[in-house]
Amino acid sequence: EDQVTQSPEALRLQEGESSSLNCSYTVSGLRGLFWYRQDPGKGPEFLFTLYSAGEEKEKERLKATLTKKESFLHITAPKPEDSATYLCAVQVGAIQGAQKLVFGQGTRLTINP
Amino acid sequence: GAVVSQHPSRVICKSGTSVKIECRSLDFQATTMFWYRQFPKKSLMLMATSNEGSKATYEQGVEKDKFLINHASLTLSTLTVTSAHPEDSSFYICKEKAELSNQPQHFGDGTRLSIL
């Protein structure tokens, strides 16, 4: 069974305190790993897609990395506006372009000023 | 700007009411839409895949007669929760299928459904 596990469940940081969020996965036929940001009462906002081990992508204070078993979302010198739930999802399926996503439960990140 | 428009954003209604949620693709013609539900502090769970001009594909455990999906045009997919009960209260979110799998995949803003 395809599984995605995120840790920690919740994380509180002080403004400027860097840290990392983890996403571990066990899937058959990984076609891509996605990171999303979700604000309360809103749909997920796309951040990154990673496809192969060793791949890295950056956007402002965020950097996503991927290994064969897990992905990390590194946040550098975060600001209060980075507070949100960060979701990890893996795209699975034998059919090219099926785009079925299996989500982790998310990490609720709070950045205190 | 938003590329997927979902409406309404919030619905509160009595038990037994049927509720329709609309999801429109604004940037291109979406032949496929995905419908997810999310319980508080829980992960998004795929309910069904909506295909334009054909029957939707439902995930295991999702009642197709309870959650009716219509995808009659290339830009509009609807999810109707029929005879809703309190246990159907949840956050329902649609997502369009990108043309290429390496393109950003956009969600709607979600619909908070509360059944009294």
Short mmCIF file of C-alpha atoms in Angstrom, two decimals:
data_model
loop_
_atom_site.label_atom_id
_atom_site.label_comp_id
_atom_site.label_asym_id
_atom_site.label_seq_id
_atom_site.Cartn_x
_atom_site.Cartn_y
_atom_site.Cartn_z
CA GLU A 1 0.00 0.00 0.00
CA ASP A 2 1.28 3.45 -0.92
CA GLN A 3 2.03 5.51 2.18
CA VAL A 4 3.27 9.00 2.88
CA THR A 5 4.26 10.07 6.39
CA GLN A 6 5.18 13.59 7.40
CA SER A 7 7.01 14.68 10.52
CA PRO A 8 6.77 16.46 12.76
CA GLU A 9 3.01 16.86 12.96
CA ALA A 10 3.45 20.39 14.26
CA LEU A 11 6.45 22.68 14.56
CA ARG A 12 6.85 26.03 16.28
CA LEU A 13 9.84 28.20 15.43
CA GLN A 14 11.00 31.66 16.23
CA GLU A 15 11.35 34.08 13.35
CA GLY A 16 14.72 33.49 11.72
CA GLU A 17 15.11 29.99 13.17
CA SER A 18 15.81 27.60 10.29
CA SER A 19 14.55 24.01 10.28
CA SER A 20 13.45 21.13 8.08
CA LEU A 21 10.23 19.21 7.52
CA ASN A 22 10.36 15.53 6.60
CA CYS A 23 8.28 13.49 4.20
CA SER A 24 8.90 9.73 4.09
CA TYR A 25 7.25 7.57 1.48
CA THR A 26 6.80 3.96 0.51
CA VAL A 27 5.17 3.70 -2.88
CA SER A 28 5.26 1.56 -5.96
CA GLY A 29 6.15 3.49 -9.04
CA LEU A 30 6.91 7.01 -7.86
CA ARG A 31 6.17 9.48 -10.62
CA GLY A 32 6.82 12.64 -8.69
CA LEU A 33 6.82 14.16 -5.22
CA PHE A 34 4.97 17.38 -4.59
CA TRP A 35 5.08 19.96 -1.84
CA TYR A 36 2.11 22.22 -1.18
CA ARG A 37 1.39 24.98 1.28
CA GLN A 38 -2.12 25.18 2.74
CA ASP A 39 -3.50 28.12 4.67
CA PRO A 40 -6.56 27.63 6.91
CA GLY A 41 -9.78 27.35 4.92
CA LYS A 42 -7.95 27.37 1.59
CA GLY A 43 -6.97 24.85 -1.03
CA PRO A 44 -3.34 23.75 -1.26
CA GLU A 45 -0.95 26.07 -3.08
CA PHE A 46 1.63 24.39 -5.28
CA LEU A 47 5.26 24.83 -4.26
CA PHE A 48 7.54 22.22 -5.86
CA THR A 49 7.69 19.02 -7.85
CA LEU A 50 10.66 16.67 -7.53
CA TYR A 51 11.18 13.68 -9.78
CA SER A 52 14.48 11.99 -9.04
CA ALA A 53 16.78 11.33 -6.11
CA GLY A 54 19.30 14.12 -5.69
CA GLU A 55 17.04 16.74 -7.18
CA GLU A 56 16.70 20.06 -5.37
CA LYS A 57 14.45 23.05 -5.94
CA GLU A 58 14.32 26.44 -4.26
CA LYS A 59 11.81 29.19 -3.89
CA GLU A 60 12.53 32.16 -1.66
CA ARG A 61 13.18 30.77 1.84
CA LEU A 62 12.19 27.21 0.91
CA LYS A 63 14.30 24.43 -0.53
CA ALA A 64 13.04 20.94 -1.29
CA THR A 65 15.28 17.91 -1.64
CA LEU A 66 14.57 14.30 -2.58
CA THR A 67 16.15 10.93 -1.82
CA LYS A 68 14.91 7.45 -2.70
CA LYS A 69 12.94 7.21 0.54
CA GLU A 70 12.20 10.74 1.70
CA SER A 71 12.02 14.40 0.95
CA PHE A 72 12.92 17.39 3.05
CA LEU A 73 11.53 20.87 2.95
CA HIS A 74 14.14 23.18 4.37
CA ILE A 75 13.04 26.59 5.54
CA THR A 76 15.73 29.18 6.05
CA ALA A 77 15.27 32.24 8.28
CA PRO A 78 11.47 31.89 8.27
CA LYS A 79 9.08 34.78 8.72
CA PRO A 80 5.64 34.77 10.38
CA GLU A 81 4.00 34.75 6.95
CA ASP A 82 5.53 31.32 6.35
CA SER A 83 3.15 29.92 8.96
CA ALA A 84 0.92 27.34 7.26
CA THR A 85 0.41 23.62 6.90
CA TYR A 86 2.87 22.07 4.50
CA LEU A 87 1.66 19.03 2.61
CA CYS A 88 3.70 16.42 0.85
CA ALA A 89 2.16 14.22 -1.85
CA VAL A 90 3.46 11.52 -4.13
CA GLN A 91 2.18 10.85 -7.60
CA VAL A 92 1.65 7.16 -8.21
CA GLY A 93 0.19 4.92 -10.83
CA ALA A 94 1.23 2.79 -13.71
CA ILE A 95 -0.49 4.97 -16.28
CA GLN A 96 1.54 7.92 -17.54
CA GLY A 97 -0.13 11.17 -16.59
CA ALA A 98 -2.73 9.61 -14.29
CA GLN A 99 -1.63 12.13 -11.64
CA LYS A 100 -3.21 10.35 -8.68
CA LEU A 101 -1.75 11.95 -5.56
CA VAL A 102 -1.33 10.30 -2.17
CA PHE A 103 -0.96 12.90 0.57
CA GLY A 104 0.75 12.92 3.91
CA GLN A 105 -1.09 14.34 6.90
CA GLY A 106 0.85 17.60 6.79
CA THR A 107 3.09 19.57 9.12
CA ARG A 108 1.55 22.61 10.81
CA LEU A 109 4.29 25.21 10.92
CA THR A 110 3.99 28.25 13.18
CA ILE A 111 6.56 31.03 13.06
CA ASN A 112 6.49 33.32 16.07
CA PRO A 113 7.65 36.93 15.63
CA GLY B 1 -4.37 34.60 -10.10
CA ALA B 2 -6.48 31.55 -9.47
CA VAL B 3 -6.55 29.00 -12.25
CA VAL B 4 -9.23 26.86 -10.64
CA SER B 5 -12.39 28.50 -9.35
CA GLN B 6 -14.43 26.58 -6.80
CA HIS B 7 -17.85 27.68 -5.58
CA PRO B 8 -19.32 28.03 -3.03
CA SER B 9 -16.60 28.49 -0.44
CA ARG B 10 -18.86 27.61 2.46
CA VAL B 11 -22.21 25.89 2.85
CA ILE B 12 -24.24 25.36 5.99
CA CYS B 13 -27.45 23.40 5.58
CA LYS B 14 -29.84 21.01 7.23
CA SER B 15 -29.53 17.26 7.19
CA GLY B 16 -31.18 15.75 4.14
CA THR B 17 -30.31 18.62 1.82
CA SER B 18 -28.43 18.00 -1.42
CA VAL B 19 -25.52 20.34 -2.05
CA LYS B 20 -23.81 21.07 -5.37
CA ILE B 21 -20.20 22.22 -5.55
CA GLU B 22 -18.80 23.66 -8.78
CA CYS B 23 -15.23 23.64 -9.98
CA ARG B 24 -14.16 25.62 -13.04
CA SER B 25 -10.86 25.58 -14.85
CA LEU B 26 -9.90 29.13 -15.83
CA ASP B 27 -6.63 28.64 -17.69
CA PHE B 28 -7.25 25.77 -20.05
CA GLN B 29 -9.73 23.07 -20.85
CA ALA B 30 -9.58 20.48 -18.13
CA THR B 31 -10.73 17.13 -19.41
CA THR B 32 -10.07 15.70 -15.97
CA MET B 33 -10.76 17.02 -12.50
CA PHE B 34 -9.95 15.36 -9.20
CA TRP B 35 -12.18 15.66 -6.13
CA TYR B 36 -10.70 15.39 -2.65
CA ARG B 37 -12.10 15.66 0.85
CA GLN B 38 -10.21 16.69 3.93
CA PHE B 39 -11.23 16.23 7.56
CA PRO B 40 -9.81 18.59 10.21
CA LYS B 41 -6.10 18.05 10.75
CA LYS B 42 -6.17 15.11 8.36
CA SER B 43 -4.74 14.39 4.98
CA LEU B 44 -6.49 15.01 1.68
CA MET B 45 -8.18 11.86 0.42
CA LEU B 46 -8.99 11.37 -3.24
CA MET B 47 -12.69 10.66 -3.69
CA ALA B 48 -13.09 10.46 -7.43
CA THR B 49 -11.72 11.40 -10.81
CA SER B 50 -14.06 13.34 -13.04
CA ASN B 51 -13.72 12.87 -16.80
CA GLU B 52 -15.37 15.14 -19.35
CA GLY B 53 -18.08 13.35 -21.27
CA SER B 54 -17.80 10.07 -19.40
CA LYS B 55 -18.52 8.50 -16.03
CA ALA B 56 -16.43 9.44 -13.04
CA THR B 57 -14.06 6.97 -11.47
CA TYR B 58 -14.58 6.57 -7.72
CA GLU B 59 -12.03 5.48 -5.15
CA GLN B 60 -12.67 2.45 -3.04
CA GLY B 61 -15.16 3.13 -0.27
CA VAL B 62 -16.68 6.22 -1.87
CA GLU B 63 -20.39 5.87 -2.63
CA LYS B 64 -21.06 6.96 -6.19
CA ASP B 65 -24.78 7.40 -5.50
CA LYS B 66 -23.97 9.65 -2.57
CA PHE B 67 -21.42 11.81 -4.33
CA LEU B 68 -22.66 12.53 -7.83
CA ILE B 69 -20.13 13.92 -10.26
CA ASN B 70 -20.95 15.62 -13.52
CA HIS B 71 -18.37 16.85 -16.01
CA ALA B 72 -20.45 17.98 -18.94
CA SER B 73 -18.06 20.58 -20.32
CA LEU B 74 -14.33 21.01 -20.67
CA THR B 75 -14.21 23.70 -18.01
CA LEU B 76 -16.79 22.67 -15.42
CA SER B 77 -17.03 19.74 -13.06
CA THR B 78 -19.63 19.50 -10.30
CA LEU B 79 -19.87 17.38 -7.17
CA THR B 80 -23.30 16.93 -5.61
CA VAL B 81 -23.54 15.57 -2.10
CA THR B 82 -26.98 14.00 -2.06
CA SER B 83 -29.13 13.86 1.07
CA ALA B 84 -26.25 15.13 3.15
CA HIS B 85 -25.86 14.09 6.77
CA PRO B 86 -23.62 15.46 9.55
CA GLU B 87 -20.95 12.85 8.81
CA ASP B 88 -20.60 14.37 5.33
CA SER B 89 -19.39 17.62 6.87
CA SER B 90 -15.91 18.16 5.54
CA PHE B 91 -13.70 20.30 3.33
CA TYR B 92 -14.12 19.38 -0.34
CA ILE B 93 -11.43 20.43 -2.81
CA CYS B 94 -11.09 19.99 -6.55
CA LYS B 95 -7.90 19.86 -8.57
CA GLU B 96 -7.44 20.12 -12.29
CA LYS B 97 -5.26 17.76 -14.22
CA ALA B 98 -2.35 19.59 -15.78
CA GLU B 99 -1.63 19.00 -19.44
CA LEU B 100 1.81 17.70 -18.56
CA SER B 101 2.66 15.95 -15.33
CA ASN B 102 5.58 18.28 -14.72
CA GLN B 103 3.39 21.38 -14.74
CA PRO B 104 2.14 22.98 -11.52
CA GLN B 105 -1.03 21.28 -10.40
CA HIS B 106 -3.62 23.67 -9.10
CA PHE B 107 -6.33 23.16 -6.53
CA GLY B 108 -9.49 25.11 -6.04
CA ASP B 109 -9.92 27.04 -2.81
CA GLY B 110 -12.17 24.40 -1.35
CA THR B 111 -15.73 24.23 -0.04
CA ARG B 112 -16.40 23.95 3.68
CA LEU B 113 -19.58 21.89 4.03
CA SER B 114 -21.33 21.88 7.39
CA ILE B 115 -24.43 19.75 7.82
CA LEU B 116 -26.54 20.52 10.87
#
